[in-house]
PDB file of C-alpha atoms in Angstrom:
ATOM      1  CA  PRO X   1       0.163   0.423  -0.097  1.00 94.00           C
ATOM      2  CA  PHE X   2       2.935   2.400   0.196  1.00 96.00           C
ATOM      3  CA  TYR X   3       3.359   5.227  -2.815  1.00 96.00           C
ATOM      4  CA  ALA X   4       6.800   4.242  -3.937  1.00 96.00           C
ATOM      5  CA  GLU X   5       8.786   7.875  -5.308  1.00 95.00           C
ATOM      6  CA  ALA X   6       7.897   9.220  -8.650  1.00 91.00           C
ATOM      7  CA  GLY X   7       6.885  12.148 -10.996  1.00 86.00           C
ATOM      8  CA  GLY X   8       8.423  14.407  -7.650  1.00 92.00           C
ATOM      9  CA  GLN X   9       6.434  12.894  -5.372  1.00 96.00           C
ATOM     10  CA  VAL X  10       8.118  11.536  -2.662  1.00 97.00           C
ATOM     11  CA  GLY X  11       7.679   8.322  -1.094  1.00 97.00           C
ATOM     12  CA  ASP X  12       5.198   6.941   1.949  1.00 98.00           C
ATOM     13  CA  SER X  13       6.821   6.245   4.943  1.00 97.00           C
ATOM     14  CA  GLY X  14       4.663   4.696   8.220  1.00 97.00           C
ATOM     15  CA  ARG X  15       5.885   0.519   9.960  1.00 95.00           C
ATOM     16  CA  VAL X  16       5.790  -3.158   9.787  1.00 94.00           C
ATOM     17  CA  GLN X  17       3.351  -4.627  11.986  1.00 94.00           C
ATOM     18  CA  SER X  18       3.301  -7.787  12.864  1.00 91.00           C
ATOM     19  CA  SER X  19      -0.527 -10.157  12.647  1.00 88.00           C
ATOM     20  CA  GLU X  20      -0.310  -9.931  16.706  1.00 89.00           C
ATOM     21  CA  ASN X  21      -0.153  -5.897  16.078  1.00 89.00           C
ATOM     22  CA  LYS X  22       3.198  -5.625  17.535  1.00 92.00           C
ATOM     23  CA  ILE X  23       5.508  -3.186  15.669  1.00 92.00           C
ATOM     24  CA  LEU X  24       8.291  -4.827  13.997  1.00 93.00           C
ATOM     25  CA  ALA X  25      10.137  -1.291  11.543  1.00 93.00           C
ATOM     26  CA  ASN X  26       9.304   1.671  10.282  1.00 95.00           C
ATOM     27  CA  VAL X  27       9.697   2.853   7.108  1.00 96.00           C
ATOM     28  CA  TYR X  28      11.152   6.020   6.521  1.00 97.00           C
ATOM     29  CA  ASP X  29      11.326   5.739   2.788  1.00 97.00           C
ATOM     30  CA  THR X  30       9.993   4.069  -0.233  1.00 97.00           C
ATOM     31  CA  LYS X  31      11.360   3.888  -3.606  1.00 96.00           C
ATOM     32  CA  LYS X  32      10.822   1.659  -6.784  1.00 93.00           C
ATOM     33  CA  VAL X  33      13.527  -0.266  -9.412  1.00 92.00           C
ATOM     34  CA  ASP X  34      13.683  -2.491 -11.492  1.00 87.00           C
ATOM     35  CA  GLY X  35       9.861  -1.787 -13.112  1.00 78.00           C
ATOM     36  CA  ASP X  36       7.662  -2.612 -10.370  1.00 84.00           C
ATOM     37  CA  ILE X  37      10.204  -3.464  -7.108  1.00 93.00           C
ATOM     38  CA  PHE X  38       9.231  -1.814  -4.394  1.00 94.00           C
ATOM     39  CA  LEU X  39      11.886  -1.283  -0.842  1.00 96.00           C
ATOM     40  CA  HIS X  40      10.788  -0.021   1.843  1.00 95.00           C
ATOM     41  CA  TYR X  41      13.784   2.006   3.461  1.00 96.00           C
ATOM     42  CA  VAL X  42      13.751   0.883   7.816  1.00 93.00           C
ATOM     43  CA  GLU X  43      15.601   2.584  10.355  1.00 89.00           C
ATOM     44  CA  LYS X  44      15.680  -0.680  12.277  1.00 84.00           C
ATOM     45  CA  ASN X  45      14.375  -3.803  12.407  1.00 86.00           C
ATOM     46  CA  LEU X  46      12.992  -4.010  15.863  1.00 87.00           C
ATOM     47  CA  GLU X  47      12.536  -8.284  15.062  1.00 85.00           C
ATOM     48  CA  ASN X  48      14.131 -10.640  12.600  1.00 84.00           C
ATOM     49  CA  LEU X  49      11.442 -10.765   9.610  1.00 83.00           C
ATOM     50  CA  SER X  50      11.618 -14.777   8.475  1.00 85.00           C
ATOM     51  CA  ILE X  51      10.071 -16.120   4.946  1.00 90.00           C
ATOM     52  CA  ASN X  52       6.915 -16.215   5.002  1.00 91.00           C
ATOM     53  CA  LYS X  53       6.582 -14.763   8.285  1.00 89.00           C
ATOM     54  CA  LYS X  54       2.939 -12.670   7.718  1.00 91.00           C
ATOM     55  CA  ILE X  55       3.002  -8.662   8.525  1.00 92.00           C
ATOM     56  CA  ILE X  56       0.960  -6.353   8.096  1.00 95.00           C
ATOM     57  CA  LEU X  57       2.446  -2.456   6.258  1.00 95.00           C
ATOM     58  CA  ILE X  58       0.578   0.771   7.882  1.00 96.00           C
ATOM     59  CA  VAL X  59       0.775   3.831   6.511  1.00 97.00           C
ATOM     60  CA  ASP X  60       1.368   7.597   7.720  1.00 97.00           C
ATOM     61  CA  LYS X  61      -2.158   8.757   6.677  1.00 97.00           C
ATOM     62  CA  LYS X  62      -1.367  11.875   8.405  1.00 97.00           C
ATOM     63  CA  ARG X  63       2.240  12.560   6.651  1.00 97.00           C
ATOM     64  CA  ARG X  64      -0.166  10.568   3.657  1.00 97.00           C
ATOM     65  CA  ASP X  65      -2.868  13.072   3.414  1.00 97.00           C
ATOM     66  CA  LYS X  66      -0.432  16.314   3.446  1.00 98.00           C
ATOM     67  CA  ILE X  67       1.322  15.021   0.477  1.00 98.00           C
ATOM     68  CA  ARG X  68      -1.600  14.239  -0.988  1.00 97.00           C
ATOM     69  CA  ASN X  69      -3.487  17.620  -0.773  1.00 98.00           C
ATOM     70  CA  ASN X  70      -0.560  19.368  -1.683  1.00 98.00           C
ATOM     71  CA  HIS X  71       0.230  17.254  -5.423  1.00 98.00           C
ATOM     72  CA  SER X  72      -3.683  17.729  -6.132  1.00 98.00           C
ATOM     73  CA  ALA X  73      -2.786  21.633  -5.499  1.00 98.00           C
ATOM     74  CA  THR X  74       0.487  20.890  -7.904  1.00 97.00           C
ATOM     75  CA  HIS X  75      -2.156  19.955 -10.092  1.00 97.00           C
ATOM     76  CA  LEU X  76      -4.725  23.028  -9.620  1.00 98.00           C
ATOM     77  CA  LEU X  77      -1.545  25.292  -9.744  1.00 98.00           C
ATOM     78  CA  HIS X  78      -0.632  24.390 -12.872  1.00 97.00           C
ATOM     79  CA  ALA X  79      -3.610  25.091 -14.412  1.00 96.00           C
ATOM     80  CA  SER X  80      -3.699  28.383 -13.159  1.00 97.00           C
ATOM     81  CA  LEU X  81      -0.600  29.482 -14.281  1.00 97.00           C
ATOM     82  CA  ARG X  82      -1.542  28.449 -18.061  1.00 96.00           C
ATOM     83  CA  ALA X  83      -4.960  30.107 -17.478  1.00 95.00           C
ATOM     84  CA  VAL X  84      -3.179  33.889 -15.825  1.00 97.00           C
ATOM     85  CA  LEU X  85       0.030  33.740 -18.135  1.00 97.00           C
ATOM     86  CA  GLY X  86      -1.040  31.657 -21.051  1.00 95.00           C
ATOM     87  CA  ASP X  87      -1.116  27.822 -22.896  1.00 93.00           C
ATOM     88  CA  HIS X  88       2.648  28.282 -23.891  1.00 93.00           C
ATOM     89  CA  ILE X  89       3.873  27.441 -20.251  1.00 93.00           C
ATOM     90  CA  SER X  90       5.298  23.744 -19.620  1.00 92.00           C
ATOM     91  CA  GLN X  91       6.314  21.823 -16.814  1.00 94.00           C
ATOM     92  CA  LYS X  92      10.047  21.275 -16.069  1.00 94.00           C
ATOM     93  CA  GLY X  93      10.089  19.295 -12.905  1.00 93.00           C
ATOM     94  CA  SER X  94       8.362  19.214  -9.662  1.00 95.00           C
ATOM     95  CA  LEU X  95       8.807  18.249  -6.218  1.00 96.00           C
ATOM     96  CA  VAL X  96       5.682  17.513  -3.734  1.00 97.00           C
ATOM     97  CA  ASN X  97       6.461  16.086  -0.024  1.00 98.00           C
ATOM     98  CA  ASP X  98       3.814  16.843   2.915  1.00 97.00           C
ATOM     99  CA  GLU X  99       5.333  20.718   4.102  1.00 97.00           C
ATOM    100  CA  LYS X 100       5.346  22.091   0.621  1.00 97.00           C
ATOM    101  CA  LEU X 101       4.924  21.276  -2.861  1.00 98.00           C
ATOM    102  CA  ARG X 102       7.748  23.193  -5.812  1.00 98.00           C
ATOM    103  CA  PHE X 103       6.364  23.342  -9.444  1.00 97.00           C
ATOM    104  CA  ASP X 104       9.190  24.741 -12.167  1.00 97.00           C
ATOM    105  CA  PHE X 105       7.769  26.037 -15.042  1.00 96.00           C
ATOM    106  CA  THR X 106       9.127  28.136 -18.499  1.00 96.00           C
ATOM    107  CA  TYR X 107       8.685  31.694 -18.356  1.00 96.00           C
ATOM    108  CA  ASN X 108      10.958  34.445 -19.405  1.00 93.00           C
ATOM    109  CA  GLU X 109       9.362  37.015 -17.917  1.00 92.00           C
ATOM    110  CA  GLN X 110       9.191  38.463 -14.137  1.00 93.00           C
ATOM    111  CA  LEU X 111       6.027  37.382 -12.671  1.00 95.00           C
ATOM    112  CA  SER X 112       3.823  40.577 -11.232  1.00 95.00           C
ATOM    113  CA  ASN X 113       3.033  41.092  -7.428  1.00 95.00           C
ATOM    114  CA  ASP X 114      -0.694  41.077  -9.671  1.00 97.00           C
ATOM    115  CA  GLN X 115      -0.113  37.796 -11.210  1.00 97.00           C
ATOM    116  CA  VAL X 116       1.032  35.854  -8.325  1.00 97.00           C
ATOM    117  CA  ASN X 117      -2.589  36.905  -6.794  1.00 97.00           C
ATOM    118  CA  LYS X 118      -4.135  35.938  -9.629  1.00 97.00           C
ATOM    119  CA  ILE X 119      -2.263  32.642  -9.674  1.00 98.00           C
ATOM    120  CA  GLU X 120      -3.368  32.399  -5.968  1.00 98.00           C
ATOM    121  CA  SER X 121      -6.816  33.438  -5.811  1.00 97.00           C
ATOM    122  CA  LEU X 122      -7.306  31.088  -8.910  1.00 96.00           C
ATOM    123  CA  VAL X 123      -6.345  28.180  -7.076  1.00 97.00           C
ATOM    124  CA  ASN X 124      -8.480  28.518  -3.468  1.00 97.00           C
ATOM    125  CA  GLN X 125     -11.024  28.830  -5.045  1.00 96.00           C
ATOM    126  CA  SER X 126     -11.252  26.240  -7.097  1.00 97.00           C
ATOM    127  CA  ILE X 127     -10.106  24.614  -3.687  1.00 97.00           C
ATOM    128  CA  ARG X 128     -12.955  26.432  -2.335  1.00 96.00           C
ATOM    129  CA  ALA X 129     -15.372  24.891  -5.012  1.00 95.00           C
ATOM    130  CA  ASN X 130     -14.440  21.410  -3.579  1.00 96.00           C
ATOM    131  CA  ILE X 131     -14.668  19.989  -7.280  1.00 96.00           C
ATOM    132  CA  LYS X 132     -14.430  16.132  -7.202  1.00 96.00           C
ATOM    133  CA  ASN X 133     -11.463  14.362  -8.967  1.00 97.00           C
ATOM    134  CA  VAL X 134     -12.242  11.863 -11.988  1.00 96.00           C
ATOM    135  CA  THR X 135     -10.091   9.061 -12.029  1.00 96.00           C
ATOM    136  CA  GLU X 136      -9.986   7.258 -14.838  1.00 95.00           C
ATOM    137  CA  TYR X 137      -7.483   4.897 -16.887  1.00 95.00           C
ATOM    138  CA  LEU X 138      -7.120   5.080 -20.943  1.00 95.00           C
ATOM    139  CA  PRO X 139      -5.378   4.159 -24.063  1.00 95.00           C
ATOM    140  CA  THR X 140      -1.965   6.931 -23.317  1.00 93.00           C
ATOM    141  CA  LYS X 141      -3.449   8.686 -26.968  1.00 92.00           C
ATOM    142  CA  THR X 142      -6.431   8.974 -26.326  1.00 94.00           C
ATOM    143  CA  ALA X 143      -6.275  10.478 -22.999  1.00 94.00           C
ATOM    144  CA  ILE X 144      -3.649  13.257 -24.917  1.00 91.00           C
ATOM    145  CA  LYS X 145      -5.935  13.563 -27.757  1.00 92.00           C
ATOM    146  CA  THR X 146      -9.032  14.613 -25.142  1.00 88.00           C
ATOM    147  CA  GLY X 147      -6.563  17.196 -24.387  1.00 89.00           C
ATOM    148  CA  ALA X 148      -4.660  15.224 -20.728  1.00 93.00           C
ATOM    149  CA  ILE X 149      -1.153  17.332 -20.104  1.00 92.00           C
ATOM    150  CA  ALA X 150       1.703  14.400 -20.767  1.00 87.00           C
ATOM    151  CA  LEU X 151       5.371  16.413 -19.369  1.00 80.00           C
ATOM    152  CA  PHE X 152       7.015  16.688 -22.874  1.00 64.00           C
ATOM    153  CA  GLY X 153       9.741  13.511 -23.149  1.00 65.00           C
ATOM    154  CA  GLU X 154       8.758  11.524 -20.528  1.00 74.00           C
ATOM    155  CA  ARG X 155       8.034   7.755 -21.116  1.00 80.00           C
ATOM    156  CA  TYR X 156       4.084   6.886 -20.450  1.00 84.00           C
ATOM    157  CA  PRO X 157       3.009   3.064 -20.538  1.00 86.00           C
ATOM    158  CA  GLU X 158       0.431   2.308 -22.897  1.00 89.00           C
ATOM    159  CA  ASN X 159      -2.441   3.137 -20.981  1.00 92.00           C
ATOM    160  CA  VAL X 160      -1.874   5.888 -18.396  1.00 93.00           C
ATOM    161  CA  ARG X 161      -3.787   7.294 -15.200  1.00 95.00           C
ATOM    162  CA  VAL X 162      -5.733  10.002 -16.133  1.00 96.00           C
ATOM    163  CA  ILE X 163      -6.369  12.310 -13.090  1.00 96.00           C
ATOM    164  CA  SER X 164      -9.087  15.700 -14.110  1.00 96.00           C
ATOM    165  CA  PHE X 165     -10.359  18.171 -11.653  1.00 96.00           C
ATOM    166  CA  LYS X 166     -13.696  19.481 -14.286  1.00 91.00           C
ATOM    167  CA  ASN X 167     -15.355  23.080 -13.931  1.00 84.00           C
ATOM    168  CA  GLU X 168     -17.110  23.029 -16.958  1.00 76.00           C
ATOM    169  CA  LYS X 169     -19.360  26.138 -15.072  1.00 77.00           C
ATOM    170  CA  GLU X 170     -17.859  28.873 -13.668  1.00 80.00           C
ATOM    171  CA  LYS X 171     -15.292  31.045 -15.187  1.00 78.00           C
ATOM    172  CA  ASN X 172     -13.070  31.707 -12.233  1.00 80.00           C
ATOM    173  CA  LEU X 173     -12.699  28.128 -11.506  1.00 91.00           C
ATOM    174  CA  LEU X 174      -9.695  25.880 -13.400  1.00 94.00           C
ATOM    175  CA  SER X 175     -10.382  22.514 -14.932  1.00 93.00           C
ATOM    176  CA  SER X 176      -6.892  20.340 -14.834  1.00 95.00           C
ATOM    177  CA  VAL X 177      -7.021  17.494 -17.107  1.00 95.00           C
ATOM    178  CA  GLU X 178      -2.927  15.683 -16.247  1.00 95.00           C
ATOM    179  CA  LEU X 179      -1.385  11.812 -17.009  1.00 95.00           C
ATOM    180  CA  CYS X 180      -0.600  10.855 -12.837  1.00 93.00           C
ATOM    181  CA  GLY X 181       0.078   8.394 -10.875  1.00 91.00           C
ATOM    182  CA  GLY X 182       0.391   9.562  -7.563  1.00 94.00           C
ATOM    183  CA  THR X 183      -1.530  10.278  -5.037  1.00 96.00           C
ATOM    184  CA  HIS X 184      -4.410  12.557  -4.611  1.00 97.00           C
ATOM    185  CA  VAL X 185      -7.060  13.880  -2.966  1.00 98.00           C
ATOM    186  CA  ASN X 186     -10.635  13.106  -3.343  1.00 97.00           C
ATOM    187  CA  SER X 187     -12.383  16.623  -4.147  1.00 97.00           C
ATOM    188  CA  THR X 188     -10.441  19.816  -3.618  1.00 97.00           C
ATOM    189  CA  GLY X 189     -12.179  20.886  -0.509  1.00 97.00           C
ATOM    190  CA  GLN X 190      -9.538  18.431   0.732  1.00 97.00           C
ATOM    191  CA  ILE X 191      -6.640  21.154   0.639  1.00 98.00           C
ATOM    192  CA  GLY X 192      -7.664  23.382   2.585  1.00 97.00           C
ATOM    193  CA  THR X 193      -5.717  26.198   1.614  1.00 97.00           C
ATOM    194  CA  PHE X 194      -3.383  27.745  -0.890  1.00 98.00           C
ATOM    195  CA  LYS X 195      -0.398  30.138  -0.179  1.00 98.00           C
ATOM    196  CA  ILE X 196       2.599  30.739  -2.515  1.00 98.00           C
ATOM    197  CA  ILE X 197       5.172  31.767  -0.135  1.00 97.00           C
ATOM    198  CA  SER X 198       8.063  32.331  -3.401  1.00 96.00           C
ATOM    199  CA  ASP X 199       8.338  32.545  -6.502  1.00 96.00           C
ATOM    200  CA  HIS X 200      11.726  33.184  -8.125  1.00 95.00           C
ATOM    201  CA  SER X 201      13.940  32.689 -11.405  1.00 95.00           C
ATOM    202  CA  ILE X 202      16.018  29.262 -11.031  1.00 95.00           C
ATOM    203  CA  SER X 203      17.239  29.542 -14.706  1.00 94.00           C
ATOM    204  CA  SER X 204      17.590  31.181 -17.824  1.00 92.00           C
ATOM    205  CA  GLY X 205      13.330  30.873 -18.977  1.00 94.00           C
ATOM    206  CA  VAL X 206      12.726  28.761 -15.722  1.00 96.00           C
ATOM    207  CA  LYS X 207      10.583  29.841 -12.810  1.00 97.00           C
ATOM    208  CA  ARG X 208      10.092  28.091  -9.497  1.00 97.00           C
ATOM    209  CA  ILE X 209       7.101  28.238  -7.437  1.00 98.00           C
ATOM    210  CA  GLU X 210       6.692  27.164  -3.692  1.00 98.00           C
ATOM    211  CA  ALA X 211       3.655  26.852  -1.842  1.00 98.00           C
ATOM    212  CA  ILE X 212       2.134  25.492   1.325  1.00 98.00           C
ATOM    213  CA  THR X 213      -1.390  24.401   1.366  1.00 98.00           C
ATOM    214  CA  GLY X 214      -3.614  23.077   4.553  1.00 96.00           C
ATOM    215  CA  GLU X 215      -2.256  22.669   8.142  1.00 95.00           C
ATOM    216  CA  SER X 216       1.364  24.170   7.139  1.00 96.00           C
ATOM    217  CA  ALA X 217      -0.703  27.461   5.119  1.00 96.00           C
ATOM    218  CA  GLU X 218      -2.570  27.800   8.814  1.00 96.00           C
ATOM    219  CA  ASN X 219       0.506  27.882  10.277  1.00 95.00           C
ATOM    220  CA  HIS X 220       1.779  30.307   8.068  1.00 96.00           C
ATOM    221  CA  PHE X 221      -1.121  32.404   8.246  1.00 95.00           C
ATOM    222  CA  SER X 222      -0.256  32.161  12.392  1.00 95.00           C
ATOM    223  CA  LYS X 223       3.135  33.642  12.186  1.00 95.00           C
ATOM    224  CA  GLN X 224       2.802  36.294  10.286  1.00 94.00           C
ATOM    225  CA  SER X 225      -0.214  37.289  12.784  1.00 94.00           C
ATOM    226  CA  GLU X 226       2.470  37.269  15.816  1.00 94.00           C
ATOM    227  CA  LEU X 227       5.074  39.220  13.399  1.00 94.00           C
ATOM    228  CA  ILE X 228       2.704  41.589  12.832  1.00 93.00           C
ATOM    229  CA  GLU X 229       1.559  41.998  16.704  1.00 93.00           C
ATOM    230  CA  GLN X 230       5.356  41.778  17.837  1.00 94.00           C
ATOM    231  CA  ILE X 231       5.498  45.168  15.205  1.00 93.00           C
ATOM    232  CA  LYS X 232       2.304  47.231  16.168  1.00 92.00           C
ATOM    233  CA  GLU X 233       3.714  46.009  19.932  1.00 91.00           C
ATOM    234  CA  LYS X 234       6.808  47.814  19.607  1.00 91.00           C
ATOM    235  CA  LEU X 235       6.056  50.942  17.547  1.00 90.00           C
ATOM    236  CA  LYS X 236       3.066  51.613  19.872  1.00 90.00           C
ATOM    237  CA  ALA X 237       0.807  51.649  16.564  1.00 90.00           C
ATOM    238  CA  ASN X 238      -2.457  49.990  15.355  1.00 90.00           C
ATOM    239  CA  GLN X 239      -3.526  47.508  12.364  1.00 85.00           C
ATOM    240  CA  ASN X 240      -4.504  50.977  11.475  1.00 89.00           C
ATOM    241  CA  ASN X 241      -1.755  52.980  11.486  1.00 91.00           C
ATOM    242  CA  ILE X 242       1.282  50.506  11.343  1.00 91.00           C
ATOM    243  CA  VAL X 243       2.243  51.399   7.896  1.00 92.00           C
ATOM    244  CA  GLU X 244       1.893  54.964   8.584  1.00 92.00           C
ATOM    245  CA  LYS X 245       4.454  54.629  11.985  1.00 90.00           C
ATOM    246  CA  ILE X 246       6.908  52.529   9.589  1.00 92.00           C
ATOM    247  CA  ASP X 247       7.434  55.803   6.870  1.00 92.00           C
ATOM    248  CA  ASN X 248       7.343  57.676  10.525  1.00 90.00           C
ATOM    249  CA  LEU X 249      10.629  56.371  11.858  1.00 90.00           C
ATOM    250  CA  LYS X 250      12.121  55.977   7.824  1.00 91.00           C
ATOM    251  CA  ASN X 251      12.379  59.880   7.358  1.00 91.00           C
ATOM    252  CA  GLU X 252      13.125  60.827  11.184  1.00 88.00           C
ATOM    253  CA  LEU X 253      16.355  57.886  10.834  1.00 88.00           C
ATOM    254  CA  ALA X 254      17.288  59.542   6.551  1.00 87.00           C
ATOM    255  CA  THR X 255      16.803  63.378   8.891  1.00 87.00           C
ATOM    256  CA  HIS X 256      19.270  62.270  11.441  1.00 85.00           C
ATOM    257  CA  LYS X 257      21.150  61.047   8.781  1.00 84.00           C
ATOM    258  CA  LYS X 258      21.529  64.196   7.296  1.00 81.00           C
ATOM    259  CA  ASN X 259      21.907  65.842  10.222  1.00 71.00           C
TER     260      ASN X 259
END
């Protein structure tokens, strides 16, 4: 039941238990080699394993859910980038783990604050709309002909898994259809919320966006609010005059330097 690292999504972690529910080992990563051989990396066997012994593999569900949320949010981000910046942008790489998502894409210009806000807003509107996930298995050529996005240069099997978050009614909501073997939410509402924390260039013509979702986003907002409260306290300011207070301090400092 463990997802092995693939397509930018990290491998699952969890534990190995005996049929008597005794913990035998903690799994910290899962990778796939030679096609369909799954390797479960364990910190240390707490008990010797033997052939023909029945064991139970249990995925860390809380961590899996965070990864799942970030992966589905990555698909929405991709759709939002295409909607705001144009269909010519293409994915160059991604990373999806339980802490954040990272998305690299082709774009020659610098992203403006308005563009970033629009990209983020479209994703959050689509999350609140609770768009259902439709999963299909189709021949690769059929999937691509019907509009599913495939990574350029990627080798796909004859039949592929297609993940769709389709919106066919409202203009301010996204539609995403991609070939993908990763884990995903049943509907976008499970993602909770989406926040872009950085956007920058990593090479000529390639941009990178990093974002967080759900609990990580809530913690981020909480820390930001706490920071603002600390600044207000030090400046003896309130929500309405905090910027004015900072501007006054800058002006006083500039005057002091001149004198």
